[in-house]
Amino acid sequence: MLPASSRLLRGCLIALLCLPLPAWPLSTDRNEPINIEADTATLNEASGTSTYRGNVHLRQGTMQLRGENMTVQMRDDRIDKVVLTGNPATYVQRPDNAEEDQHAEAGRIEYYAGENRMILLDNARIWQSGKDQFSSDRIVFNLAENTVSAGGGSSSDRVRITLQPRKSDDTAATPEPAPAAEPATPPGTDPPAGTIP
């Protein structure tokens, strides 16, 4: 049995990892056409599988996937599963109501469209510029619920989290310095010509 301090630490970590991410993808991207570029492509209509190799680039709206190899499995004329590998494979997408893109990278990215879930494996990392960052050998996104979980349970699969300090709203603006007063005329001297005493 784990000591009480270890159980508390594990409980805090689990609670932290279940916090929602910043609005994870732009909802209108699903309605955009999918464009795929690669050095080579193999399509098997009977099995519904397509394989892309070399400089793979998939775009749909603001979403971009890049890697070396990608396999796409179709079911009922819809994407069912995408597996992208690279060194690293990368994912970028603009969240709803955000000015900056969300980023992810891993040796392997698996996307399950029916479950609206993404799994990042092998040196996985997610971040948004200037915001919190998660890294682990395994990260699972639940895109529908906007949550993330990380770690695989083994002692070698450490979860690393960087939490950025939040800016305080109560910082008052620094007042402008008052203009310097004009020097007084020394006693017994006449004011300069053209001035009113």
mmCIF file of C-alpha atoms in Angstrom:
data_model
loop_
_atom_site.group_PDB
_atom_site.id
_atom_site.type_symbol
_atom_site.label_atom_id
_atom_site.label_comp_id
_atom_site.label_asym_id
_atom_site.label_seq_id
_atom_site.Cartn_x
_atom_site.Cartn_y
_atom_site.Cartn_z
ATOM 1 C CA MET A 1 0.000 0.000 0.000
ATOM 2 C CA LEU A 2 1.233 3.474 -0.868
ATOM 3 C CA PRO A 3 2.103 5.883 1.957
ATOM 4 C CA ALA A 4 -0.483 8.609 2.562
ATOM 5 C CA SER A 5 1.757 11.301 1.043
ATOM 6 C CA SER A 6 2.159 9.269 -2.182
ATOM 7 C CA ARG A 7 -1.600 8.666 -2.406
ATOM 8 C CA LEU A 8 -2.257 12.392 -1.930
ATOM 9 C CA LEU A 9 0.318 13.321 -4.589
ATOM 10 C CA ARG A 10 -1.148 10.802 -7.038
ATOM 11 C CA GLY A 11 -4.684 12.089 -6.324
ATOM 12 C CA CYS A 12 -3.625 15.702 -6.933
ATOM 13 C CA LEU A 13 -1.890 14.720 -10.181
ATOM 14 C CA ILE A 14 -4.951 12.827 -11.431
ATOM 15 C CA ALA A 15 -7.197 15.806 -10.601
ATOM 16 C CA LEU A 16 -4.791 18.159 -12.375
ATOM 17 C CA LEU A 17 -4.652 15.985 -15.483
ATOM 18 C CA CYS A 18 -8.435 15.887 -15.730
ATOM 19 C CA LEU A 19 -8.725 19.669 -15.916
ATOM 20 C CA PRO A 20 -10.117 20.884 -19.217
ATOM 21 C CA LEU A 21 -7.704 22.158 -21.812
ATOM 22 C CA PRO A 22 -8.180 25.524 -23.459
ATOM 23 C CA ALA A 23 -11.103 25.005 -25.892
ATOM 24 C CA TRP A 24 -9.540 22.256 -27.946
ATOM 25 C CA PRO A 25 -10.366 22.376 -31.512
ATOM 26 C CA LEU A 26 -12.086 24.931 -33.693
ATOM 27 C CA SER A 27 -15.572 23.473 -34.125
ATOM 28 C CA THR A 28 -16.016 24.650 -37.735
ATOM 29 C CA ASP A 29 -12.973 22.670 -38.961
ATOM 30 C CA ARG A 30 -15.093 19.499 -39.322
ATOM 31 C CA ASN A 31 -17.064 21.157 -42.122
ATOM 32 C CA GLU A 32 -13.957 22.017 -44.167
ATOM 33 C CA PRO A 33 -12.505 19.837 -46.978
ATOM 34 C CA ILE A 34 -9.536 17.576 -46.172
ATOM 35 C CA ASN A 35 -6.376 18.118 -48.255
ATOM 36 C CA ILE A 36 -3.510 15.596 -48.132
ATOM 37 C CA GLU A 37 -0.046 15.929 -49.696
ATOM 38 C CA ALA A 38 2.726 13.284 -49.643
ATOM 39 C CA ASP A 39 5.594 11.975 -51.751
ATOM 40 C CA THR A 40 3.674 8.729 -52.460
ATOM 41 C CA ALA A 41 0.150 7.433 -51.825
ATOM 42 C CA THR A 42 -1.402 3.965 -51.974
ATOM 43 C CA LEU A 43 -5.200 3.662 -51.954
ATOM 44 C CA ASN A 44 -7.093 0.404 -51.401
ATOM 45 C CA GLU A 45 -10.784 1.012 -52.041
ATOM 46 C CA ALA A 46 -11.814 -2.530 -51.052
ATOM 47 C CA SER A 47 -10.329 -2.276 -47.545
ATOM 48 C CA GLY A 48 -10.946 1.455 -47.178
ATOM 49 C CA THR A 49 -7.276 2.015 -46.296
ATOM 50 C CA SER A 50 -4.929 4.624 -47.728
ATOM 51 C CA THR A 51 -1.230 4.971 -46.952
ATOM 52 C CA TYR A 52 0.866 8.106 -47.446
ATOM 53 C CA ARG A 53 4.659 8.236 -47.245
ATOM 54 C CA GLY A 54 7.204 11.050 -47.230
ATOM 55 C CA ASN A 55 6.571 14.657 -46.158
ATOM 56 C CA VAL A 56 2.929 13.981 -45.303
ATOM 57 C CA HIS A 57 0.799 17.089 -44.750
ATOM 58 C CA LEU A 58 -2.931 16.887 -43.950
ATOM 59 C CA ARG A 59 -5.004 20.087 -43.689
ATOM 60 C CA GLN A 60 -8.624 20.589 -42.668
ATOM 61 C CA GLY A 61 -9.566 24.158 -41.793
ATOM 62 C CA THR A 62 -7.101 25.330 -39.139
ATOM 63 C CA MET A 63 -6.002 21.747 -38.343
ATOM 64 C CA GLN A 64 -2.658 20.602 -39.747
ATOM 65 C CA LEU A 65 -0.997 17.204 -39.312
ATOM 66 C CA ARG A 66 2.584 16.627 -40.500
ATOM 67 C CA GLY A 67 4.756 13.522 -40.411
ATOM 68 C CA GLU A 68 6.685 10.957 -42.434
ATOM 69 C CA ASN A 69 4.013 8.232 -42.771
ATOM 70 C CA MET A 70 0.242 8.239 -42.398
ATOM 71 C CA THR A 71 -2.401 5.525 -42.650
ATOM 72 C CA VAL A 72 -6.077 6.465 -42.955
ATOM 73 C CA GLN A 73 -8.836 3.907 -42.361
ATOM 74 C CA MET A 74 -12.272 4.757 -43.807
ATOM 75 C CA ARG A 75 -15.602 3.295 -42.689
ATOM 76 C CA ASP A 76 -18.943 4.147 -44.374
ATOM 77 C CA ASP A 77 -17.193 6.823 -46.464
ATOM 78 C CA ARG A 78 -15.941 8.594 -43.349
ATOM 79 C CA ILE A 79 -12.548 8.705 -41.670
ATOM 80 C CA ASP A 80 -12.521 6.164 -38.837
ATOM 81 C CA LYS A 81 -8.854 6.159 -37.758
ATOM 82 C CA VAL A 82 -5.683 8.053 -38.676
ATOM 83 C CA VAL A 83 -2.197 6.940 -37.606
ATOM 84 C CA LEU A 84 0.622 9.420 -38.223
ATOM 85 C CA THR A 85 4.292 8.775 -37.439
ATOM 86 C CA GLY A 86 7.305 11.036 -37.664
ATOM 87 C CA ASN A 87 10.325 12.344 -35.883
ATOM 88 C CA PRO A 88 8.213 13.913 -34.524
ATOM 89 C CA ALA A 89 4.721 13.866 -36.015
ATOM 90 C CA THR A 90 3.009 17.202 -35.321
ATOM 91 C CA TYR A 91 -0.524 18.505 -34.830
ATOM 92 C CA VAL A 92 -1.601 22.167 -34.891
ATOM 93 C CA GLN A 93 -5.120 23.566 -34.576
ATOM 94 C CA ARG A 94 -6.767 26.846 -33.595
ATOM 95 C CA PRO A 95 -9.141 26.456 -30.620
ATOM 96 C CA ASP A 96 -12.523 28.198 -30.542
ATOM 97 C CA ASN A 97 -12.328 31.785 -29.223
ATOM 98 C CA ALA A 98 -8.509 31.760 -29.144
ATOM 99 C CA GLU A 99 -5.850 33.902 -30.778
ATOM 100 C CA GLU A 100 -3.111 31.251 -30.645
ATOM 101 C CA ASP A 101 -2.817 27.713 -31.997
ATOM 102 C CA GLN A 102 -2.727 24.572 -29.858
ATOM 103 C CA HIS A 103 0.304 22.356 -30.636
ATOM 104 C CA ALA A 104 1.066 18.664 -30.117
ATOM 105 C CA GLU A 105 3.935 16.425 -31.146
ATOM 106 C CA ALA A 106 4.878 12.773 -30.666
ATOM 107 C CA GLY A 107 6.596 9.896 -32.421
ATOM 108 C CA ARG A 108 3.101 8.487 -33.151
ATOM 109 C CA ILE A 109 -0.292 10.228 -33.249
ATOM 110 C CA GLU A 110 -3.476 8.125 -33.406
ATOM 111 C CA TYR A 111 -6.819 9.809 -34.082
ATOM 112 C CA TYR A 112 -10.090 7.889 -33.555
ATOM 113 C CA ALA A 113 -12.817 9.923 -35.255
ATOM 114 C CA GLY A 114 -15.796 7.909 -33.962
ATOM 115 C CA GLU A 115 -14.645 8.320 -30.360
ATOM 116 C CA ASN A 116 -13.417 11.890 -30.922
ATOM 117 C CA ARG A 117 -10.182 10.874 -29.204
ATOM 118 C CA MET A 118 -6.494 11.364 -29.954
ATOM 119 C CA ILE A 119 -3.597 9.359 -28.492
ATOM 120 C CA LEU A 120 -0.010 10.646 -28.614
ATOM 121 C CA LEU A 121 2.768 8.107 -28.024
ATOM 122 C CA ASP A 122 6.568 8.299 -27.735
ATOM 123 C CA ASN A 123 7.879 11.625 -26.366
ATOM 124 C CA ALA A 124 4.448 13.230 -26.512
ATOM 125 C CA ARG A 125 4.005 16.909 -25.736
ATOM 126 C CA ILE A 126 1.143 19.421 -25.962
ATOM 127 C CA TRP A 127 1.289 23.172 -25.450
ATOM 128 C CA GLN A 128 -0.106 26.557 -26.366
ATOM 129 C CA SER A 129 2.187 29.593 -26.570
ATOM 130 C CA GLY A 130 2.717 31.098 -23.132
ATOM 131 C CA LYS A 131 0.412 28.567 -21.467
ATOM 132 C CA ASP A 132 0.662 25.262 -19.626
ATOM 133 C CA GLN A 133 2.524 22.325 -21.160
ATOM 134 C CA PHE A 134 2.090 18.550 -20.698
ATOM 135 C CA SER A 135 4.617 15.924 -21.720
ATOM 136 C CA SER A 136 4.786 12.159 -21.276
ATOM 137 C CA ASP A 137 5.355 9.023 -23.321
ATOM 138 C CA ARG A 138 1.556 8.658 -23.603
ATOM 139 C CA ILE A 139 -1.089 11.404 -23.679
ATOM 140 C CA VAL A 140 -4.785 10.792 -24.399
ATOM 141 C CA PHE A 141 -7.106 13.617 -25.493
ATOM 142 C CA ASN A 142 -10.843 13.291 -25.189
ATOM 143 C CA LEU A 143 -11.750 16.002 -27.694
ATOM 144 C CA ALA A 144 -15.487 15.864 -27.007
ATOM 145 C CA GLU A 145 -15.054 16.451 -23.262
ATOM 146 C CA ASN A 146 -11.993 18.692 -23.668
ATOM 147 C CA THR A 147 -9.878 16.664 -21.205
ATOM 148 C CA VAL A 148 -6.409 15.143 -21.231
ATOM 149 C CA SER A 149 -4.826 12.276 -19.323
ATOM 150 C CA ALA A 150 -1.146 11.394 -19.379
ATOM 151 C CA GLY A 151 1.140 8.587 -18.269
ATOM 152 C CA GLY A 152 1.059 4.861 -18.744
ATOM 153 C CA GLY A 153 1.370 3.641 -15.195
ATOM 154 C CA SER A 154 4.989 2.430 -15.354
ATOM 155 C CA SER A 155 7.611 4.079 -13.177
ATOM 156 C CA SER A 156 9.667 5.000 -16.252
ATOM 157 C CA ASP A 157 6.735 6.838 -17.895
ATOM 158 C CA ARG A 158 6.909 10.102 -15.984
ATOM 159 C CA VAL A 159 4.405 12.904 -16.568
ATOM 160 C CA ARG A 160 5.896 16.379 -16.784
ATOM 161 C CA ILE A 161 3.713 19.465 -16.425
ATOM 162 C CA THR A 162 4.768 23.101 -16.675
ATOM 163 C CA LEU A 163 2.205 25.512 -15.228
ATOM 164 C CA GLN A 164 2.681 29.151 -16.164
ATOM 165 C CA PRO A 165 1.958 31.805 -13.497
ATOM 166 C CA ARG A 166 -1.379 33.516 -13.957
ATOM 167 C CA LYS A 167 -1.354 37.286 -14.401
ATOM 168 C CA SER A 168 -3.050 39.216 -11.635
ATOM 169 C CA ASP A 169 -5.979 41.438 -12.641
ATOM 170 C CA ASP A 170 -5.504 43.836 -9.703
ATOM 171 C CA THR A 171 -2.267 45.410 -10.911
ATOM 172 C CA ALA A 172 -2.889 49.151 -10.928
ATOM 173 C CA ALA A 173 -1.509 51.273 -13.712
ATOM 174 C CA THR A 174 1.549 53.323 -12.774
ATOM 175 C CA PRO A 175 0.581 57.018 -12.657
ATOM 176 C CA GLU A 176 2.267 59.364 -15.104
ATOM 177 C CA PRO A 177 4.917 61.583 -13.430
ATOM 178 C CA ALA A 178 3.833 65.196 -12.903
ATOM 179 C CA PRO A 179 5.429 67.733 -15.303
ATOM 180 C CA ALA A 180 8.464 69.519 -13.850
ATOM 181 C CA ALA A 181 7.788 73.039 -12.544
ATOM 182 C CA GLU A 182 9.536 75.908 -14.320
ATOM 183 C CA PRO A 183 12.436 77.333 -12.354
ATOM 184 C CA ALA A 184 11.581 80.438 -10.328
ATOM 185 C CA THR A 185 13.323 83.742 -11.130
ATOM 186 C CA PRO A 186 15.953 84.411 -8.445
ATOM 187 C CA PRO A 187 15.141 87.437 -6.220
ATOM 188 C CA GLY A 188 16.534 90.736 -7.425
ATOM 189 C CA THR A 189 16.689 89.762 -11.077
ATOM 190 C CA ASP A 190 14.413 90.897 -13.816
ATOM 191 C CA PRO A 191 12.415 88.219 -15.615
ATOM 192 C CA PRO A 192 13.580 87.496 -19.164
ATOM 193 C CA ALA A 193 12.249 89.805 -21.862
ATOM 194 C CA GLY A 194 8.822 88.827 -23.217
ATOM 195 C CA THR A 195 7.620 87.109 -20.011
ATOM 196 C CA ILE A 196 4.923 88.316 -17.662
ATOM 197 C CA PRO A 197 6.013 88.535 -14.018
#
